[in-house]
Amino acid sequence: MAAKTLYDKLWEQHLVREDEHGAGLLYIDRHLIHEVTSPQAFEGLRIAGRKLWRTETNLATPDHNVPTVDRHLGIADPVSRLQVETLAKNCADFSITEFDMSDARQGIVHVVGPEEGATLPGMTVVCGDSHTSTHGAFGALAFGIGTSEVEHVMATQCLIQKKSRSMLVHVDGKAGEGVTAKDIVLAIIGKMGTAGGTGYVIEFAGEAIRNLSMEGRMTLCNMTIEAGARAGIVAVDEKTLDYVKGRPFAPPENLWSQAVSAWSDLHSDEGAVFDKIIHLDATQIEPQVTWGTSPEMVVGIRDRLPEAGSYSDPVKENGAINAFKYMGLDQGVKVTDILLDKVFIGSCTNSRIEDLRAAAAVIKGRKKSPSVKLALVVPGSGLVKQQAEEEGLDKIFTAAGFEWREPGCSMCLAMNADRLQAGERCASTSNRNFEGRQGPGGRTHLVSPAMAAAAAIAGHFVDIREF
Amino acid sequence: MKAYTQHTGIVMPLDRANVDTDAIIPKQFLKSIKRSGFGPNLFDEWRYLDQGEPGMDNRKRPLNPDFVLNDARYQGASILLARENFGCGSSREHAPWALEDYGFHTIIASSFADIFYNNCFKNGILPIVLEEKIIENLFDLSAAEQALQLTIDLATQSIKGASILLDFEVEAHRKHNLMNGLDDIGLTLQCAEDIRQYEMRRKNAAPWLFRSV
């Protein structure tokens, strides 16, 4: 039997049929739903008089529009409120389990899924959200879809897909002190470019990947979409099983050993052939900081920003010139000389307990710089928030002058009230530094939680290894 | 879905790489629970000089004269010419909804982001991938005083203009569905028996996937 990649196995296990044009009908095990990309899909079902194919595979929670303060007052913005209320009504009408704003389990859909065990190894997981790639950390095939496909999954439990090409990103060696999953994935994007993964499913492997916790692997897979890939996956190991066991939606005791035995095959076979292989040396990766308006515009903390003249491709040079202008930065300046107005610790990339612990460890006993107007900590879910409070992390943050908020997407994309004002510069643990992403005219620098925390204390970027 | 067979229109060149879906339709407009009406806010942050919010009268907002969408030459354009990695970022289908609502039926670029590419076909928009060199040439032609007009024929997979004759590739199943304006869900439901049989097999192999929680 030919050696298979993990992606080959996941594809084959979910292939219902292939049509005469070679398009596959892929079965979907888990569909996660939030308020922004689902209303038009529910409306489509109603208009066509269609029902859900399998109600229990759907799980919903509002996250993009929810306020992170004064929850008891509800949502002030009537347009946001209507969208969240529409999700509740749709879930009630179609009997879908929803963790609403009053539920301790509410949170960012990509934090909630794994936390509940609703994301399991070997599953296909989809959601109307590009960061669904997060769930690939569990050896699941997980990817974002548009609203038409949300409707398609709800009505048929399937998606029409063409198999992607396969890429192996092998990160060899041990990452140094202070170098996190966020730095590894930013370094990968810096090397590949934001379109480098287009048309591929990427499997991450190598010592540095195996050494990552499940939280770290989620950060890594989360940002695979920023490299343009359809999905990112990491093979199942003991860490995966330890994380999953005992969670509410995980296989119960009587099915556990059968599940573990099936999951033991969720790795690429020895000798499996990939369409492309990339190697990175983890020992050479420094803490990363993005400087521009695309995640590929990234440098190490000890570096200077590039010079526009250093680009050989005129389209890239043009992009860099636009980015310098938008970001209000000069070419060639030192990263550590960049001053910050705000700091955001949160998002589906970096809002899990490990992220909050890493940030808290940096700021313990210190104070936010007076030049930083706001440092915001937004846990990924109500349960992450509870755990952090049990560990006393909230006290560390508030004592340092940070704000401790309710869970949601918050200032990653600023659909709620948390946003940058035009011209404000932010160190952010989120995933996108696009123009206007954190608020019109806002300037975003992507970093790890520890780097964001250190920047809040210093008022500018600092090398976490010397902090 | 509207069928796409042949289309003739003016080309608007958007000379930027990595145009993301946040730029195509900013997040504040995603709060709508409808599928239509996004056109006036297409490229909102580049197109207007003020800060756009839902509910504003867009006809009264100050236009950015430097943005190509506001160039008199390209008024009524229905073909968008772009550079690599067009539509990257968020999966929001509001991006093709906004493009379609504005009047773009075809997008030509050297590459597209995966999810966006897929979303286009669900909304009667044809995304066409052409080589960098050809794209460069089209940018030159479309920058002329007289706007470039092209005719796209999906059946023959060809693009024709005054001095242009090009072929393009499109996957057979996508072409078929787009030309016939077919509803994917309806087609998939014709395979309902295959899906049920798959579920029976899968239930035996992985029963934990079929528990109600």
Coordinates of N, CA and C in Angstrom, one line a residue, chain A residues 127-253:
Chain A
C127 N -16.4 26.2 9.4 CA -17.1 27.4 10.0 C -17.0 28.5 9.0
G128 N -17.9 29.4 9.0 CA -17.9 30.6 8.2 C -16.9 31.6 8.7
D129 N -15.7 31.2 8.8 CA -14.6 32.0 9.4 C -13.3 31.4 9.0
S130 N -12.4 32.3 8.4 CA -11.2 31.8 7.8 C -10.3 31.2 8.9
H131 N -10.4 31.6 10.1 CA -9.5 31.0 11.2 C -9.9 29.7 11.7
T132 N -10.8 29.0 11.0 CA -11.2 27.7 11.3 C -10.0 26.7 11.2
S133 N -9.0 27.2 10.4 CA -7.7 26.4 10.3 C -7.1 26.1 11.7
T134 N -7.5 26.8 12.7 CA -7.1 26.6 14.1 C -7.2 25.1 14.5
H135 N -8.3 24.5 14.1 CA -8.7 23.2 14.6 C -7.8 22.1 14.0
G136 N -7.0 22.4 13.0 CA -6.1 21.5 12.4 C -5.0 21.0 13.4
A137 N -4.9 21.7 14.5 CA -3.9 21.4 15.6 C -4.2 20.0 16.1
F138 N -5.5 19.5 16.0 CA -5.9 18.2 16.5 C -5.8 17.1 15.5
G139 N -5.1 17.3 14.4 CA -5.1 16.3 13.4 C -6.5 16.2 12.7
A140 N -7.1 17.3 12.6 CA -8.4 17.4 12.0 C -8.3 18.2 10.7
L141 N -9.1 17.9 9.7 CA -9.1 18.8 8.5 C -10.1 19.9 8.7
A142 N -9.6 21.1 8.9 CA -10.4 22.2 9.3 C -10.2 23.4 8.4
F143 N -11.2 24.0 7.9 CA -11.0 25.2 7.0 C -12.2 26.1 7.0
G144 N -12.0 27.3 6.7 CA -13.0 28.4 6.6 C -13.8 28.3 5.3
I145 N -15.1 28.7 5.4 CA -15.9 28.7 4.2 C -16.8 29.9 4.2
G146 N -17.3 30.2 3.0 CA -18.2 31.4 2.9 C -19.6 31.0 3.3
T147 N -20.5 32.0 3.3 CA -21.9 31.8 3.7 C -22.7 30.8 2.9
S148 N -22.4 30.8 1.6 CA -23.1 29.9 0.7 C -22.8 28.4 1.1
E149 N -21.5 28.2 1.5 CA -21.1 26.9 1.9 C -21.6 26.6 3.3
V150 N -21.8 27.6 4.1 CA -22.4 27.4 5.5 C -23.8 26.8 5.2
E151 N -24.5 27.4 4.3 CA -25.9 26.9 4.0 C -25.8 25.4 3.4
H152 N -24.8 25.2 2.6 CA -24.6 23.9 2.0 C -24.3 22.8 3.0
V153 N -23.5 23.2 4.0 CA -23.2 22.2 5.0 C -24.4 21.9 5.9
M154 N -25.1 23.0 6.2 CA -26.3 22.8 7.1 C -27.4 21.9 6.4
A155 N -27.5 22.1 5.1 CA -28.5 21.4 4.3 C -28.1 20.0 3.9
T156 N -26.8 19.7 3.8 CA -26.4 18.4 3.2 C -25.3 17.7 4.0
Q157 N -24.7 18.4 5.0 CA -23.6 17.8 5.8 C -22.4 17.6 5.0
C158 N -22.4 18.2 3.8 CA -21.2 18.0 2.9 C -20.8 19.3 2.2
L159 N -19.6 19.2 1.6 CA -19.1 20.3 0.8 C -18.5 19.8 -0.5
I160 N -18.7 20.5 -1.6 CA -18.0 20.1 -2.8 C -16.6 20.7 -2.8
Q161 N -15.7 19.8 -2.9 CA -14.3 20.3 -2.8 C -13.4 19.6 -3.8
K162 N -12.3 20.3 -4.2 CA -11.3 19.7 -5.0 C -10.1 19.5 -4.0
K163 N -9.5 18.3 -4.2 CA -8.4 18.1 -3.3 C -7.2 19.1 -3.5
S164 N -6.7 19.6 -2.4 CA -5.6 20.5 -2.5 C -4.3 19.8 -2.7
R165 N -3.2 20.5 -3.0 CA -1.9 19.9 -3.0 C -1.4 19.9 -1.6
S166 N -0.4 19.1 -1.4 CA 0.1 18.9 0.0 C 1.5 19.5 0.2
M167 N 1.7 20.2 1.3 CA 3.0 20.8 1.7 C 3.4 20.3 3.1
L168 N 4.6 20.0 3.2 CA 5.2 19.7 4.6 C 6.1 20.9 5.0
V169 N 5.8 21.5 6.1 CA 6.6 22.5 6.6 C 7.3 21.9 7.9
H170 N 8.6 21.7 7.7 CA 9.3 21.0 8.7 C 10.2 22.0 9.5
V171 N 9.9 22.1 10.8 CA 10.6 23.1 11.6 C 11.5 22.3 12.5
D172 N 12.8 22.2 12.1 CA 13.8 21.4 12.8 C 14.4 22.1 14.0
G173 N 14.8 21.3 15.0 CA 15.6 21.9 16.1 C 14.6 22.5 17.2
K174 N 15.3 23.0 18.2 CA 14.5 23.5 19.4 C 14.4 25.1 19.2
A175 N 13.2 25.6 19.4 CA 13.1 27.0 19.4 C 13.7 27.6 20.7
G176 N 14.3 28.8 20.6 CA 15.0 29.3 21.7 C 14.1 29.9 22.8
E177 N 14.6 30.2 23.9 CA 13.8 30.9 25.0 C 13.1 32.1 24.5
G178 N 11.9 32.3 24.8 CA 11.1 33.4 24.4 C 10.6 33.4 23.0
V179 N 10.8 32.3 22.3 CA 10.3 32.1 20.9 C 9.1 31.2 21.0
T180 N 8.0 31.7 20.6 CA 6.7 31.0 20.8 C 6.2 30.5 19.4
A181 N 5.0 29.8 19.5 CA 4.3 29.3 18.3 C 4.0 30.5 17.4
K182 N 3.7 31.7 18.0 CA 3.4 32.9 17.2 C 4.6 33.3 16.4
D183 N 5.8 33.2 17.0 CA 7.0 33.7 16.3 C 7.3 32.7 15.2
I184 N 7.1 31.4 15.5 CA 7.4 30.3 14.5 C 6.5 30.6 13.3
V185 N 5.2 30.8 13.5 CA 4.3 30.9 12.3 C 4.5 32.2 11.6
L186 N 4.8 33.3 12.3 CA 5.2 34.5 11.6 C 6.4 34.4 10.8
A187 N 7.4 33.6 11.3 CA 8.6 33.4 10.5 C 8.3 32.6 9.3
I188 N 7.4 31.6 9.4 CA 7.1 30.8 8.3 C 6.4 31.7 7.2
I189 N 5.5 32.5 7.6 CA 4.7 33.4 6.7 C 5.7 34.4 6.0
G190 N 6.7 34.9 6.8 CA 7.7 35.8 6.3 C 8.5 35.1 5.2
K191 N 8.8 33.8 5.4 CA 9.5 33.1 4.4 C 8.7 32.7 3.2
M192 N 7.5 32.2 3.4 CA 6.6 31.8 2.3 C 5.9 32.9 1.6
G193 N 5.6 33.9 2.3 CA 4.7 35.0 1.8 C 3.2 34.6 2.0
T194 N 2.4 35.6 1.9 CA 1.0 35.4 2.3 C 0.2 34.6 1.2
A195 N 0.8 34.4 0.0 CA 0.2 33.6 -1.0 C 1.0 32.3 -1.2
G196 N 2.0 32.1 -0.4 CA 2.9 30.9 -0.5 C 2.2 29.6 -0.3
G197 N 1.1 29.6 0.4 CA 0.4 28.4 0.7 C -0.8 28.2 -0.1
T198 N -1.1 29.1 -1.0 CA -2.4 29.0 -1.8 C -2.4 27.7 -2.6
G199 N -3.6 27.1 -2.4 CA -3.8 25.8 -3.1 C -3.3 24.6 -2.4
Y200 N -2.7 24.8 -1.2 CA -2.1 23.7 -0.4 C -2.8 23.5 0.9
V201 N -2.7 22.3 1.4 CA -2.9 22.0 2.8 C -1.5 21.7 3.4
I202 N -1.2 22.4 4.5 CA 0.1 22.3 5.1 C 0.1 21.4 6.3
E203 N 1.0 20.5 6.3 CA 1.2 19.7 7.5 C 2.5 20.3 8.2
F204 N 2.4 20.6 9.5 CA 3.6 21.1 10.2 C 4.2 19.9 11.0
A205 N 5.5 19.8 10.9 CA 6.2 18.7 11.6 C 7.5 19.1 12.0
G206 N 8.2 18.3 12.7 CA 9.6 18.6 13.2 C 9.6 18.8 14.7
E207 N 10.8 18.8 15.2 CA 11.0 18.9 16.7 C 10.3 20.1 17.3
A208 N 10.5 21.2 16.7 CA 9.9 22.5 17.3 C 8.4 22.4 17.3
I209 N 7.8 21.7 16.4 CA 6.3 21.6 16.4 C 5.9 20.6 17.4
R210 N 6.5 19.4 17.5 CA 6.2 18.4 18.5 C 6.3 19.0 19.9
N211 N 7.3 19.9 20.1 CA 7.5 20.5 21.4 C 6.4 21.5 21.8
L212 N 5.6 21.9 20.8 CA 4.6 22.9 21.1 C 3.4 22.2 21.9
S213 N 2.8 23.0 22.8 CA 1.6 22.5 23.5 C 0.5 22.6 22.5
M214 N -0.7 22.1 22.9 CA -1.9 22.1 22.1 C -2.2 23.6 21.8
E215 N -2.1 24.4 22.8 CA -2.4 25.9 22.6 C -1.5 26.4 21.5
G216 N -0.2 26.1 21.6 CA 0.8 26.6 20.6 C 0.4 26.0 19.2
R217 N 0.1 24.8 19.2 CA -0.3 24.2 17.8 C -1.5 24.9 17.3
M218 N -2.4 25.3 18.2 CA -3.6 26.0 17.7 C -3.2 27.4 17.1
T219 N -2.3 28.1 17.8 CA -1.8 29.4 17.3 C -1.2 29.2 15.9
L220 N -0.4 28.1 15.8 CA 0.3 27.8 14.5 C -0.7 27.6 13.4
C221 N -1.6 26.7 13.6 CA -2.6 26.3 12.6 C -3.5 27.5 12.3
N222 N -3.9 28.2 13.3 CA -4.7 29.4 13.2 C -4.2 30.3 12.1
M223 N -2.9 30.6 12.1 CA -2.4 31.5 11.1 C -1.9 30.9 9.8
T224 N -2.2 29.6 9.6 CA -1.9 29.0 8.3 C -2.7 29.7 7.2
I225 N -3.9 30.2 7.5 CA -4.6 30.9 6.5 C -3.9 32.2 6.1
E226 N -3.1 32.8 7.0 CA -2.3 34.0 6.7 C -1.2 33.7 5.7
A227 N -0.9 32.4 5.5 CA 0.0 32.0 4.5 C -0.7 31.6 3.2
G228 N -2.0 31.7 3.2 CA -2.9 31.4 2.1 C -3.3 30.0 1.9
A229 N -2.9 29.1 2.9 CA -3.2 27.7 2.7 C -4.7 27.4 3.1
R230 N -5.2 26.4 2.5 CA -6.6 26.0 2.8 C -6.7 25.5 4.2
A231 N -5.7 24.8 4.7 CA -5.7 24.3 6.1 C -4.3 24.0 6.5
G232 N -4.2 23.9 7.8 CA -2.9 23.5 8.5 C -3.2 22.3 9.4
I233 N -2.3 21.3 9.4 CA -2.6 20.2 10.3 C -1.3 19.8 11.0
V234 N -1.5 19.2 12.2 CA -0.4 18.7 13.0 C -0.9 17.2 13.4
A235 N 0.1 16.3 13.3 CA -0.3 14.9 13.6 C -0.7 14.7 15.0
V236 N -1.5 13.7 15.3 CA -1.9 13.4 16.6 C -0.8 12.8 17.4
D237 N -0.6 13.2 18.7 CA 0.3 12.5 19.6 C -0.3 12.5 21.0
E238 N 0.5 12.1 22.0 CA 0.0 12.0 23.4 C -0.6 13.3 23.9
K239 N 0.1 14.4 23.5 CA -0.4 15.8 23.9 C -1.9 16.0 23.4
T240 N -2.1 15.5 22.2 CA -3.5 15.7 21.6 C -4.5 14.9 22.5
L241 N -4.1 13.7 22.8 CA -5.0 12.8 23.5 C -5.3 13.4 24.9
D242 N -4.2 13.8 25.6 CA -4.3 14.4 26.9 C -5.2 15.6 27.0
Y243 N -5.1 16.4 25.9 CA -5.9 17.6 25.8 C -7.4 17.3 25.7
V244 N -7.7 16.3 24.8 CA -9.1 16.0 24.5 C -9.8 15.2 25.6
K245 N -9.1 14.3 26.2 CA -9.8 13.4 27.2 C -10.6 14.1 28.2
G246 N -11.8 13.6 28.4 CA -12.7 14.1 29.4 C -13.5 15.4 29.1
R247 N -13.2 16.0 27.9 CA -14.0 17.2 27.6 C -15.4 16.8 27.2
P248 N -16.4 17.8 27.4 CA -17.8 17.4 27.3 C -18.2 16.7 26.0
F249 N -17.7 17.1 24.9 CA -18.1 16.5 23.6 C -17.1 15.3 23.2
A250 N -16.1 15.1 24.0 CA -15.1 14.0 23.6 C -15.8 12.6 23.8
P251 N -15.2 11.6 23.1 CA -15.7 10.3 23.3 C -15.8 9.9 24.7
P252 N -16.9 9.3 25.2 CA -17.0 8.9 26.6 C -16.1 7.6 26.8
E253 N -16.0 7.3 28.1 CA -15.1 6.2 28.5 C -15.3 4.9 27.7

